[in-house]
mmCIF file of C-alpha atoms and ligand atoms in Angstrom:
data_model
loop_
_atom_site.group_PDB
_atom_site.id
_atom_site.type_symbol
_atom_site.label_atom_id
_atom_site.label_comp_id
_atom_site.label_asym_id
_atom_site.label_seq_id
_atom_site.Cartn_x
_atom_site.Cartn_y
_atom_site.Cartn_z
ATOM 1 C CA MET A 1 0.000 0.000 0.000
ATOM 2 C CA GLU A 2 1.166 3.442 -0.748
ATOM 3 C CA THR A 3 0.447 6.496 1.278
ATOM 4 C CA GLN A 4 0.664 9.839 -0.300
ATOM 5 C CA ILE A 5 0.876 13.050 1.587
ATOM 6 C CA ILE A 6 -0.108 16.087 -0.330
ATOM 7 C CA SER A 7 1.037 19.115 1.566
ATOM 8 C CA ALA A 8 -0.841 22.375 1.373
ATOM 9 C CA PRO A 9 0.980 24.950 -0.736
ATOM 10 C CA ARG A 10 3.040 27.052 1.629
ATOM 11 C CA ALA A 11 1.988 30.680 1.525
ATOM 12 C CA SER A 12 4.938 32.865 0.621
ATOM 13 C CA GLN A 13 6.220 35.426 3.096
ATOM 14 C CA PHE A 14 5.326 38.057 0.491
ATOM 15 C CA ALA A 15 1.665 36.931 0.454
ATOM 16 C CA LEU A 16 1.556 36.803 4.259
ATOM 17 C CA ASP A 17 3.020 40.298 4.630
ATOM 18 C CA ILE A 18 0.723 41.796 1.991
ATOM 19 C CA CYS A 19 -2.405 40.277 3.569
ATOM 20 C CA ALA A 20 -1.336 41.304 7.076
ATOM 21 C CA GLY A 21 -0.734 44.882 5.917
ATOM 22 C CA LEU A 22 -3.998 45.224 3.991
ATOM 23 C CA GLY A 23 -5.947 43.530 6.778
ATOM 24 C CA GLU A 24 -4.929 46.080 9.427
ATOM 25 C CA PRO A 25 -8.038 47.413 11.165
ATOM 26 C CA GLY A 26 -6.997 51.070 10.806
ATOM 27 C CA GLN A 27 -4.450 52.439 8.324
ATOM 28 C CA LYS A 28 -3.682 49.847 5.643
ATOM 29 C CA GLU A 29 0.052 49.506 4.991
ATOM 30 C CA LEU A 30 2.572 47.563 2.914
ATOM 31 C CA PRO A 31 6.275 47.038 3.785
ATOM 32 C CA SER A 32 8.457 49.409 1.772
ATOM 33 C CA LYS A 33 11.078 46.733 1.106
ATOM 34 C CA TYR A 34 8.692 45.214 -1.466
ATOM 35 C CA LEU A 35 8.991 48.343 -3.651
ATOM 36 C CA TYR A 36 12.300 46.992 -4.949
ATOM 37 C CA ASP A 37 11.583 44.284 -7.507
ATOM 38 C CA ALA A 38 13.440 44.567 -10.848
ATOM 39 C CA VAL A 39 11.153 47.352 -12.105
ATOM 40 C CA GLY A 40 11.085 49.145 -8.751
ATOM 41 C CA SER A 41 14.892 49.074 -8.463
ATOM 42 C CA ALA A 42 15.242 50.469 -11.994
ATOM 43 C CA LEU A 43 12.721 53.226 -11.220
ATOM 44 C CA PHE A 44 14.611 54.091 -8.036
ATOM 45 C CA GLU A 45 17.764 54.544 -10.133
ATOM 46 C CA VAL A 46 15.834 57.029 -12.280
ATOM 47 C CA ILE A 47 14.546 58.828 -9.172
ATOM 48 C CA CYS A 48 18.176 59.362 -8.120
ATOM 49 C CA ALA A 49 18.783 61.228 -11.384
ATOM 50 C CA LEU A 50 15.752 63.521 -11.043
ATOM 51 C CA PRO A 51 16.452 67.205 -10.338
ATOM 52 C CA GLU A 52 13.863 67.195 -7.514
ATOM 53 C CA TYR A 53 15.516 64.291 -5.628
ATOM 54 C CA GLY A 54 18.746 65.780 -4.292
ATOM 55 C CA LEU A 55 19.471 63.104 -1.702
ATOM 56 C CA THR A 56 21.632 60.644 -3.635
ATOM 57 C CA ARG A 57 23.693 63.276 -5.438
ATOM 58 C CA ALA A 58 24.326 65.025 -2.109
ATOM 59 C CA GLU A 59 25.698 61.849 -0.564
ATOM 60 C CA GLU A 60 27.783 61.169 -3.661
ATOM 61 C CA ARG A 61 29.325 64.659 -3.445
ATOM 62 C CA ILE A 62 30.152 64.167 0.245
ATOM 63 C CA LEU A 63 31.895 60.863 -0.394
ATOM 64 C CA GLN A 64 33.687 62.154 -3.457
ATOM 65 C CA LEU A 65 34.999 65.216 -1.612
ATOM 66 C CA HIS A 66 35.743 63.685 1.793
ATOM 67 C CA ALA A 67 36.560 60.011 1.294
ATOM 68 C CA SER A 68 40.219 60.342 2.324
ATOM 69 C CA GLU A 69 39.307 62.455 5.326
ATOM 70 C CA ILE A 70 36.795 59.804 6.416
ATOM 71 C CA VAL A 71 39.250 56.972 5.891
ATOM 72 C CA ASP A 72 41.928 58.903 7.840
ATOM 73 C CA GLN A 73 39.748 58.720 10.936
ATOM 74 C CA LEU A 74 39.358 54.950 10.879
ATOM 75 C CA PRO A 75 41.461 52.551 12.901
ATOM 76 C CA ARG A 76 43.276 50.260 10.457
ATOM 77 C CA PRO A 77 43.337 47.536 9.280
ATOM 78 C CA VAL A 78 39.616 47.685 8.673
ATOM 79 C CA VAL A 79 37.160 45.255 7.074
ATOM 80 C CA VAL A 80 34.214 46.908 5.307
ATOM 81 C CA ALA A 81 30.629 45.623 5.444
ATOM 82 C CA GLU A 82 27.846 47.417 3.604
ATOM 83 C CA LEU A 83 24.141 47.026 4.384
ATOM 84 C CA GLY A 84 22.225 47.131 1.095
ATOM 85 C CA SER A 85 24.677 47.371 -1.722
ATOM 86 C CA GLY A 86 23.200 50.026 -4.023
ATOM 87 C CA THR A 87 25.018 50.505 -7.310
ATOM 88 C CA GLY A 88 28.471 50.848 -5.776
ATOM 89 C CA ARG A 89 28.969 54.308 -7.225
ATOM 90 C CA LYS A 90 29.154 55.977 -3.796
ATOM 91 C CA THR A 91 31.035 53.123 -2.133
ATOM 92 C CA ARG A 92 33.786 53.271 -4.766
ATOM 93 C CA PHE A 93 35.109 56.577 -3.387
ATOM 94 C CA LEU A 94 35.601 55.056 0.064
ATOM 95 C CA LEU A 95 37.089 51.791 -1.143
ATOM 96 C CA GLU A 96 39.548 53.602 -3.411
ATOM 97 C CA ALA A 97 40.644 55.850 -0.545
ATOM 98 C CA LEU A 98 41.080 52.832 1.726
ATOM 99 C CA SER A 99 43.033 50.826 -0.799
ATOM 100 C CA ARG A 100 45.746 53.490 -0.778
ATOM 101 C CA TRP A 101 46.516 52.276 2.756
ATOM 102 C CA GLN A 102 45.680 48.603 2.872
ATOM 103 C CA SER A 103 44.293 45.700 0.916
ATOM 104 C CA THR A 104 40.593 45.649 1.677
ATOM 105 C CA TRP A 105 37.958 43.016 2.288
ATOM 106 C CA TYR A 106 34.586 44.357 1.190
ATOM 107 C CA HIS A 107 31.393 42.506 2.169
ATOM 108 C CA PRO A 108 28.147 43.796 0.664
ATOM 109 C CA ILE A 109 25.087 42.360 2.434
ATOM 110 C CA GLU A 110 22.004 42.275 0.287
ATOM 111 C CA LEU A 111 19.015 40.001 -0.374
ATOM 112 C CA SER A 112 19.101 40.303 -4.161
ATOM 113 C CA PRO A 113 21.694 38.057 -5.868
ATOM 114 C CA THR A 114 21.322 40.143 -9.024
ATOM 115 C CA ALA A 115 22.300 43.316 -7.153
ATOM 116 C CA LEU A 116 25.301 41.535 -5.639
ATOM 117 C CA ALA A 117 26.468 40.353 -9.053
ATOM 118 C CA LEU A 118 26.143 43.829 -10.567
ATOM 119 C CA LEU A 119 28.027 45.339 -7.671
ATOM 120 C CA ARG A 120 30.894 42.922 -8.063
ATOM 121 C CA ARG A 121 31.164 43.875 -11.733
ATOM 122 C CA GLU A 122 31.121 47.562 -10.782
ATOM 123 C CA LEU A 123 33.839 47.420 -8.105
ATOM 124 C CA HIS A 124 36.139 44.493 -8.897
ATOM 125 C CA ASP A 125 38.709 46.681 -10.674
ATOM 126 C CA ILE A 126 39.628 48.598 -7.509
ATOM 127 C CA HIS A 127 43.257 48.037 -6.598
ATOM 128 C CA CYS A 128 43.809 45.482 -3.785
ATOM 129 C CA ILE A 129 40.147 44.710 -3.113
ATOM 130 C CA SER A 130 38.539 41.359 -2.283
ATOM 131 C CA ILE A 131 34.756 41.266 -2.571
ATOM 132 C CA VAL A 132 32.755 38.619 -0.744
ATOM 133 C CA GLY A 133 29.025 39.313 -0.757
ATOM 134 C CA PHE A 134 26.424 37.834 1.571
ATOM 135 C CA GLU A 135 22.919 37.115 0.338
ATOM 136 C CA ARG A 136 21.375 37.682 3.765
ATOM 137 C CA GLU A 137 19.201 39.934 5.887
ATOM 138 C CA TYR A 138 21.307 42.882 7.120
ATOM 139 C CA LEU A 139 22.094 41.749 10.661
ATOM 140 C CA ASP A 140 22.448 38.054 9.790
ATOM 141 C CA GLY A 141 25.034 38.998 7.156
ATOM 142 C CA LEU A 142 26.807 41.350 9.526
ATOM 143 C CA ARG A 143 27.066 38.601 12.154
ATOM 144 C CA GLU A 144 28.816 36.389 9.603
ATOM 145 C CA VAL A 145 31.217 39.142 8.600
ATOM 146 C CA ALA A 146 32.021 39.880 12.256
ATOM 147 C CA ALA A 147 32.653 36.187 12.949
ATOM 148 C CA ARG A 148 35.128 35.923 10.051
ATOM 149 C CA ARG A 149 37.476 38.693 10.999
ATOM 150 C CA VAL A 150 40.804 37.947 12.558
ATOM 151 C CA LYS A 151 42.353 39.469 15.668
ATOM 152 C CA GLY A 152 43.272 43.122 15.289
ATOM 153 C CA GLU A 153 40.922 43.780 12.386
ATOM 154 C CA HIS A 154 38.366 46.518 12.902
ATOM 155 C CA LEU A 155 34.980 46.644 11.260
ATOM 156 C CA LEU A 156 33.509 49.570 9.316
ATOM 157 C CA VAL A 157 29.785 49.248 8.610
ATOM 158 C CA LEU A 158 28.369 51.360 5.777
ATOM 159 C CA PHE A 159 24.666 52.144 5.995
ATOM 160 C CA LEU A 160 24.236 54.792 3.331
ATOM 161 C CA GLY A 161 21.417 56.531 1.482
ATOM 162 C CA SER A 162 19.273 57.327 4.549
ATOM 163 C CA THR A 163 17.847 53.816 4.391
ATOM 164 C CA ILE A 164 17.748 54.022 8.210
ATOM 165 C CA GLY A 165 14.957 56.594 7.696
ATOM 166 C CA ASN A 166 12.656 53.879 6.338
ATOM 167 C CA PHE A 167 12.332 52.311 9.801
ATOM 168 C CA ASP A 168 9.443 54.054 11.459
ATOM 169 C CA GLY A 169 8.954 55.131 15.028
ATOM 170 C CA SER A 170 11.445 53.589 17.441
ATOM 171 C CA ALA A 171 12.420 50.801 15.000
ATOM 172 C CA GLY A 172 15.449 52.726 13.656
ATOM 173 C CA GLY A 173 16.972 53.058 17.124
ATOM 174 C CA GLU A 174 16.229 49.446 17.947
ATOM 175 C CA PHE A 175 17.875 48.319 14.707
ATOM 176 C CA LEU A 176 21.030 50.349 15.421
ATOM 177 C CA ALA A 177 21.188 49.005 18.970
ATOM 178 C CA ARG A 178 21.056 45.433 17.643
ATOM 179 C CA LEU A 179 23.703 46.333 15.052
ATOM 180 C CA ARG A 180 25.893 47.758 17.832
ATOM 181 C CA GLN A 181 25.678 44.444 19.710
ATOM 182 C CA ILE A 182 27.441 42.741 16.814
ATOM 183 C CA LEU A 183 30.346 45.231 16.917
ATOM 184 C CA ARG A 184 33.284 45.597 19.257
ATOM 185 C CA PRO A 185 34.162 48.889 20.938
ATOM 186 C CA GLY A 186 36.160 50.984 18.459
ATOM 187 C CA ASP A 187 34.401 49.586 15.372
ATOM 188 C CA SER A 188 32.709 52.229 13.260
ATOM 189 C CA LEU A 189 29.472 52.991 11.467
ATOM 190 C CA LEU A 190 29.175 55.393 8.533
ATOM 191 C CA LEU A 191 25.514 56.368 8.513
ATOM 192 C CA GLY A 192 23.858 58.471 5.791
ATOM 193 C CA THR A 193 20.913 60.553 7.002
ATOM 194 C CA ASP A 194 18.697 62.955 5.090
ATOM 195 C CA MET A 195 18.134 66.017 7.250
ATOM 196 C CA LEU A 196 14.983 68.021 7.999
ATOM 197 C CA LYS A 197 14.399 70.646 5.351
ATOM 198 C CA PRO A 198 11.556 72.900 4.200
ATOM 199 C CA VAL A 199 8.450 70.994 3.151
ATOM 200 C CA ASP A 200 8.409 72.745 -0.226
ATOM 201 C CA ALA A 201 11.717 71.034 -1.079
ATOM 202 C CA LEU A 202 10.602 67.662 0.290
ATOM 203 C CA ILE A 203 7.233 67.272 -1.429
ATOM 204 C CA PRO A 204 8.576 67.548 -5.015
ATOM 205 C CA ALA A 205 11.377 65.115 -4.108
ATOM 206 C CA TYR A 206 8.708 62.488 -3.442
ATOM 207 C CA ASP A 207 6.166 63.683 -6.035
ATOM 208 C CA ASP A 208 8.217 64.657 -9.081
ATOM 209 C CA ALA A 209 6.878 66.373 -12.185
ATOM 210 C CA LEU A 210 7.565 63.401 -14.472
ATOM 211 C CA GLY A 211 5.685 60.979 -12.264
ATOM 212 C CA VAL A 212 8.608 58.582 -11.752
ATOM 213 C CA THR A 213 8.062 58.360 -7.988
ATOM 214 C CA ALA A 214 4.354 57.790 -8.622
ATOM 215 C CA ALA A 215 5.267 54.894 -10.934
ATOM 216 C CA PHE A 216 7.739 53.570 -8.337
ATOM 217 C CA ASN A 217 4.955 53.557 -5.729
ATOM 218 C CA ARG A 218 2.191 52.164 -7.959
ATOM 219 C CA ASN A 219 4.528 49.427 -9.204
ATOM 220 C CA LEU A 220 3.963 47.755 -5.835
ATOM 221 C CA LEU A 221 0.357 47.099 -6.906
ATOM 222 C CA VAL A 222 1.551 45.838 -10.300
ATOM 223 C CA ARG A 223 3.874 43.466 -8.468
ATOM 224 C CA ILE A 224 1.061 42.160 -6.237
ATOM 225 C CA ASN A 225 -1.129 41.654 -9.317
ATOM 226 C CA ARG A 226 1.616 39.718 -11.098
ATOM 227 C CA GLU A 227 3.018 37.673 -8.228
ATOM 228 C CA LEU A 228 -0.166 36.989 -6.268
ATOM 229 C CA GLY A 229 -2.856 37.063 -8.947
ATOM 230 C CA ALA A 230 -4.494 40.192 -7.543
ATOM 231 C CA ASP A 231 -6.792 42.515 -9.485
ATOM 232 C CA PHE A 232 -5.757 46.025 -8.396
ATOM 233 C CA ASP A 233 -7.089 48.456 -11.013
ATOM 234 C CA LEU A 234 -4.145 50.807 -11.544
ATOM 235 C CA THR A 235 -6.363 53.596 -12.826
ATOM 236 C CA GLN A 236 -8.191 53.678 -9.469
ATOM 237 C CA PHE A 237 -5.164 54.236 -7.207
ATOM 238 C CA GLU A 238 -3.136 57.434 -7.123
ATOM 239 C CA HIS A 239 0.250 58.290 -5.656
ATOM 240 C CA GLN A 240 0.298 60.624 -2.682
ATOM 241 C CA ALA A 241 3.324 62.166 -0.942
ATOM 242 C CA ILE A 242 2.750 63.902 2.387
ATOM 243 C CA PHE A 243 4.966 65.277 5.131
ATOM 244 C CA ASN A 244 4.035 64.027 8.588
ATOM 245 C CA HIS A 245 4.933 66.924 10.908
ATOM 246 C CA ARG A 246 4.523 64.805 14.035
ATOM 247 C CA THR A 247 7.035 62.109 13.013
ATOM 248 C CA HIS A 248 9.240 64.292 10.732
ATOM 249 C CA SER A 249 8.742 61.824 7.890
ATOM 250 C CA MET A 250 7.869 61.967 4.245
ATOM 251 C CA GLU A 251 5.192 59.359 3.624
ATOM 252 C CA MET A 252 4.136 57.723 0.382
ATOM 253 C CA HIS A 253 0.572 56.453 0.121
ATOM 254 C CA LEU A 254 -1.608 54.902 -2.574
ATOM 255 C CA ARG A 255 -5.040 56.492 -2.465
ATOM 256 C CA SER A 256 -8.179 54.744 -3.645
ATOM 257 C CA ARG A 257 -10.141 57.050 -5.961
ATOM 258 C CA ILE A 258 -13.405 55.154 -5.407
ATOM 259 C CA ALA A 259 -14.992 52.656 -3.039
ATOM 260 C CA GLN A 260 -13.829 49.295 -4.358
ATOM 261 C CA GLN A 261 -13.083 45.666 -3.651
ATOM 262 C CA VAL A 262 -9.718 44.086 -4.556
ATOM 263 C CA THR A 263 -9.200 40.330 -4.688
ATOM 264 C CA ILE A 264 -5.879 38.565 -4.149
ATOM 265 C CA ALA A 265 -6.553 35.229 -5.827
ATOM 266 C CA ASP A 266 -3.445 33.373 -4.594
ATOM 267 C CA ALA A 267 -4.256 34.297 -1.002
ATOM 268 C CA GLY A 268 -7.953 33.544 -1.399
ATOM 269 C CA THR A 269 -9.008 36.854 0.138
ATOM 270 C CA SER A 270 -10.269 40.253 -0.825
ATOM 271 C CA PHE A 271 -10.060 43.675 0.726
ATOM 272 C CA HIS A 272 -12.433 46.611 0.710
ATOM 273 C CA PHE A 273 -11.306 50.203 0.121
ATOM 274 C CA GLU A 274 -13.348 53.290 0.985
ATOM 275 C CA LYS A 275 -13.233 56.197 -1.427
ATOM 276 C CA GLY A 276 -10.143 58.226 -0.416
ATOM 277 C CA GLU A 277 -8.725 55.489 1.819
ATOM 278 C CA THR A 278 -4.945 55.061 1.530
ATOM 279 C CA ILE A 279 -2.347 52.309 1.752
ATOM 280 C CA TRP A 280 0.777 53.626 3.476
ATOM 281 C CA THR A 281 3.755 52.258 1.534
ATOM 282 C CA GLU A 282 6.851 54.075 2.870
ATOM 283 C CA SER A 283 8.115 56.591 5.383
ATOM 284 C CA SER A 284 11.399 58.423 5.027
ATOM 285 C CA HIS A 285 12.392 60.030 8.279
ATOM 286 C CA LYS A 286 14.131 63.407 8.094
ATOM 287 C CA TYR A 287 16.639 63.939 10.904
ATOM 288 C CA SER A 288 17.487 66.856 13.171
ATOM 289 C CA GLN A 289 20.856 67.198 14.943
ATOM 290 C CA GLU A 290 19.127 66.564 18.300
ATOM 291 C CA GLY A 291 17.490 63.473 16.817
ATOM 292 C CA LEU A 292 20.856 62.124 15.634
ATOM 293 C CA ARG A 293 22.469 62.855 18.999
ATOM 294 C CA GLU A 294 19.727 60.900 20.777
ATOM 295 C CA LEU A 295 19.862 58.059 18.227
ATOM 296 C CA ALA A 296 23.638 57.632 18.688
ATOM 297 C CA ARG A 297 23.415 57.796 22.471
ATOM 298 C CA SER A 298 20.542 55.336 22.796
ATOM 299 C CA SER A 299 22.123 52.794 20.455
ATOM 300 C CA GLY A 300 25.597 52.834 22.031
ATOM 301 C CA PHE A 301 27.660 54.965 19.635
ATOM 302 C CA ARG A 302 29.840 58.049 20.053
ATOM 303 C CA ARG A 303 29.548 60.649 17.292
ATOM 304 C CA GLN A 304 33.019 61.126 15.832
ATOM 305 C CA SER A 305 32.507 63.343 12.751
ATOM 306 C CA GLN A 306 29.829 64.610 10.430
ATOM 307 C CA TRP A 307 29.899 65.916 6.876
ATOM 308 C CA ILE A 308 26.951 67.879 5.437
ATOM 309 C CA ASP A 309 26.410 68.709 1.779
ATOM 310 C CA ALA A 310 26.227 72.414 0.979
ATOM 311 C CA GLU A 311 23.405 72.142 -1.572
ATOM 312 C CA TRP A 312 21.050 69.563 -0.065
ATOM 313 C CA ALA A 313 20.871 68.987 3.686
ATOM 314 C CA PHE A 314 22.188 65.450 3.832
ATOM 315 C CA ALA A 315 24.623 64.255 6.507
ATOM 316 C CA GLU A 316 27.243 61.523 6.490
ATOM 317 C CA ASN A 317 27.852 60.536 10.114
ATOM 318 C CA LEU A 318 30.888 58.646 11.394
ATOM 319 C CA TRP A 319 29.998 56.968 14.675
ATOM 320 C CA ILE A 320 32.247 54.820 16.865
ATOM 321 C CA ALA A 321 30.947 51.889 18.904
ATOM 322 C CA GLU A 322 31.438 52.599 22.629
HETATM 323 C C1 LIG B 401 16.263 54.685 -0.813
HETATM 324 C C2 LIG B 401 14.824 54.585 1.031
HETATM 325 C C3 LIG B 401 16.403 56.331 0.884
HETATM 326 O O1 LIG B 401 13.303 57.090 1.267
HETATM 327 O O2 LIG B 401 14.160 58.614 -0.012
HETATM 328 C C4 LIG B 401 12.794 57.514 -3.055
HETATM 329 C C5 LIG B 401 13.434 55.659 -1.363
HETATM 330 N N1 LIG B 401 11.203 56.637 -1.939
HETATM 331 N N2 LIG B 401 11.660 58.099 -3.420
HETATM 332 C C6 LIG B 401 13.935 57.436 0.277
HETATM 333 C C7 LIG B 401 12.508 56.579 -2.109
HETATM 334 C C8 LIG B 401 10.681 57.560 -2.761
HETATM 335 C C9 LIG B 401 14.531 56.371 -0.643
HETATM 336 N N3 LIG B 401 15.474 55.485 0.107
#
């Protein structure tokens, strides 16, 4: 006799997260990390080139101008780990400055194998560099990097682009405190933070004239339609960018133009939207100096140096683990 066990199809984490977020009793929300599929990542690259979005160019200018100064302040030899690899364009300045002093191990930590492969192609020509990427969640990858280093090697963690601003509420501080636990005293963190600035500069940065950010946001619905068999009608959801004065964050929402029902076939559920109801898809916190001081203190770092771009209030912060 033969017994056959047919297991139920395992719901993907993506499906679970989407249903949890849309099923919230109050404000519906979706995790911002899901904005970055292949199309979303390409659209984000375009956003970085838009005149309204000064953030990325500001950080690039800081690293281009001050890379050797930053590297001069690091204890050496140093092993570099980067959380979220980006394109490598900004990181190159730092790695080139470092490689004038030492041969450098560089460990990008990133969930997308495609991004890791592109990054390797972008940076492999740097003199005296060894690139070993980790396809892991940020802190899991960092733990592996920390475990691999030999005695006397310090760790420099790069967390650029104000990605820290996407954690809302107290989550950013909690994340940095957990990150600190993986480090030894004297290790360093280079943290990019977009600073508070007038709302009339922020709104266009997240609601540009060409509609690229709107496409970036609405692509999340396209992705849910494609990957989970949902029936979001793209013409009935509009992009919204608002500044939340209470939390000092830019927020992206997707606003339902009408009362409607949306079905997610692969999850076997549907969700109702009121006319004007929104799905909150991202927050980007904008920092004050007091906020940064408190963040460093509460997560166990000493602020060593800070560089601020002259054109767009963006700060590169060098913090040392206490
Ligand atoms: C890459 C997360 C820093 O929050 O400014 C750009 C993403 N969202 N336009 C940001 C984003 C809308 C960006 N980060």
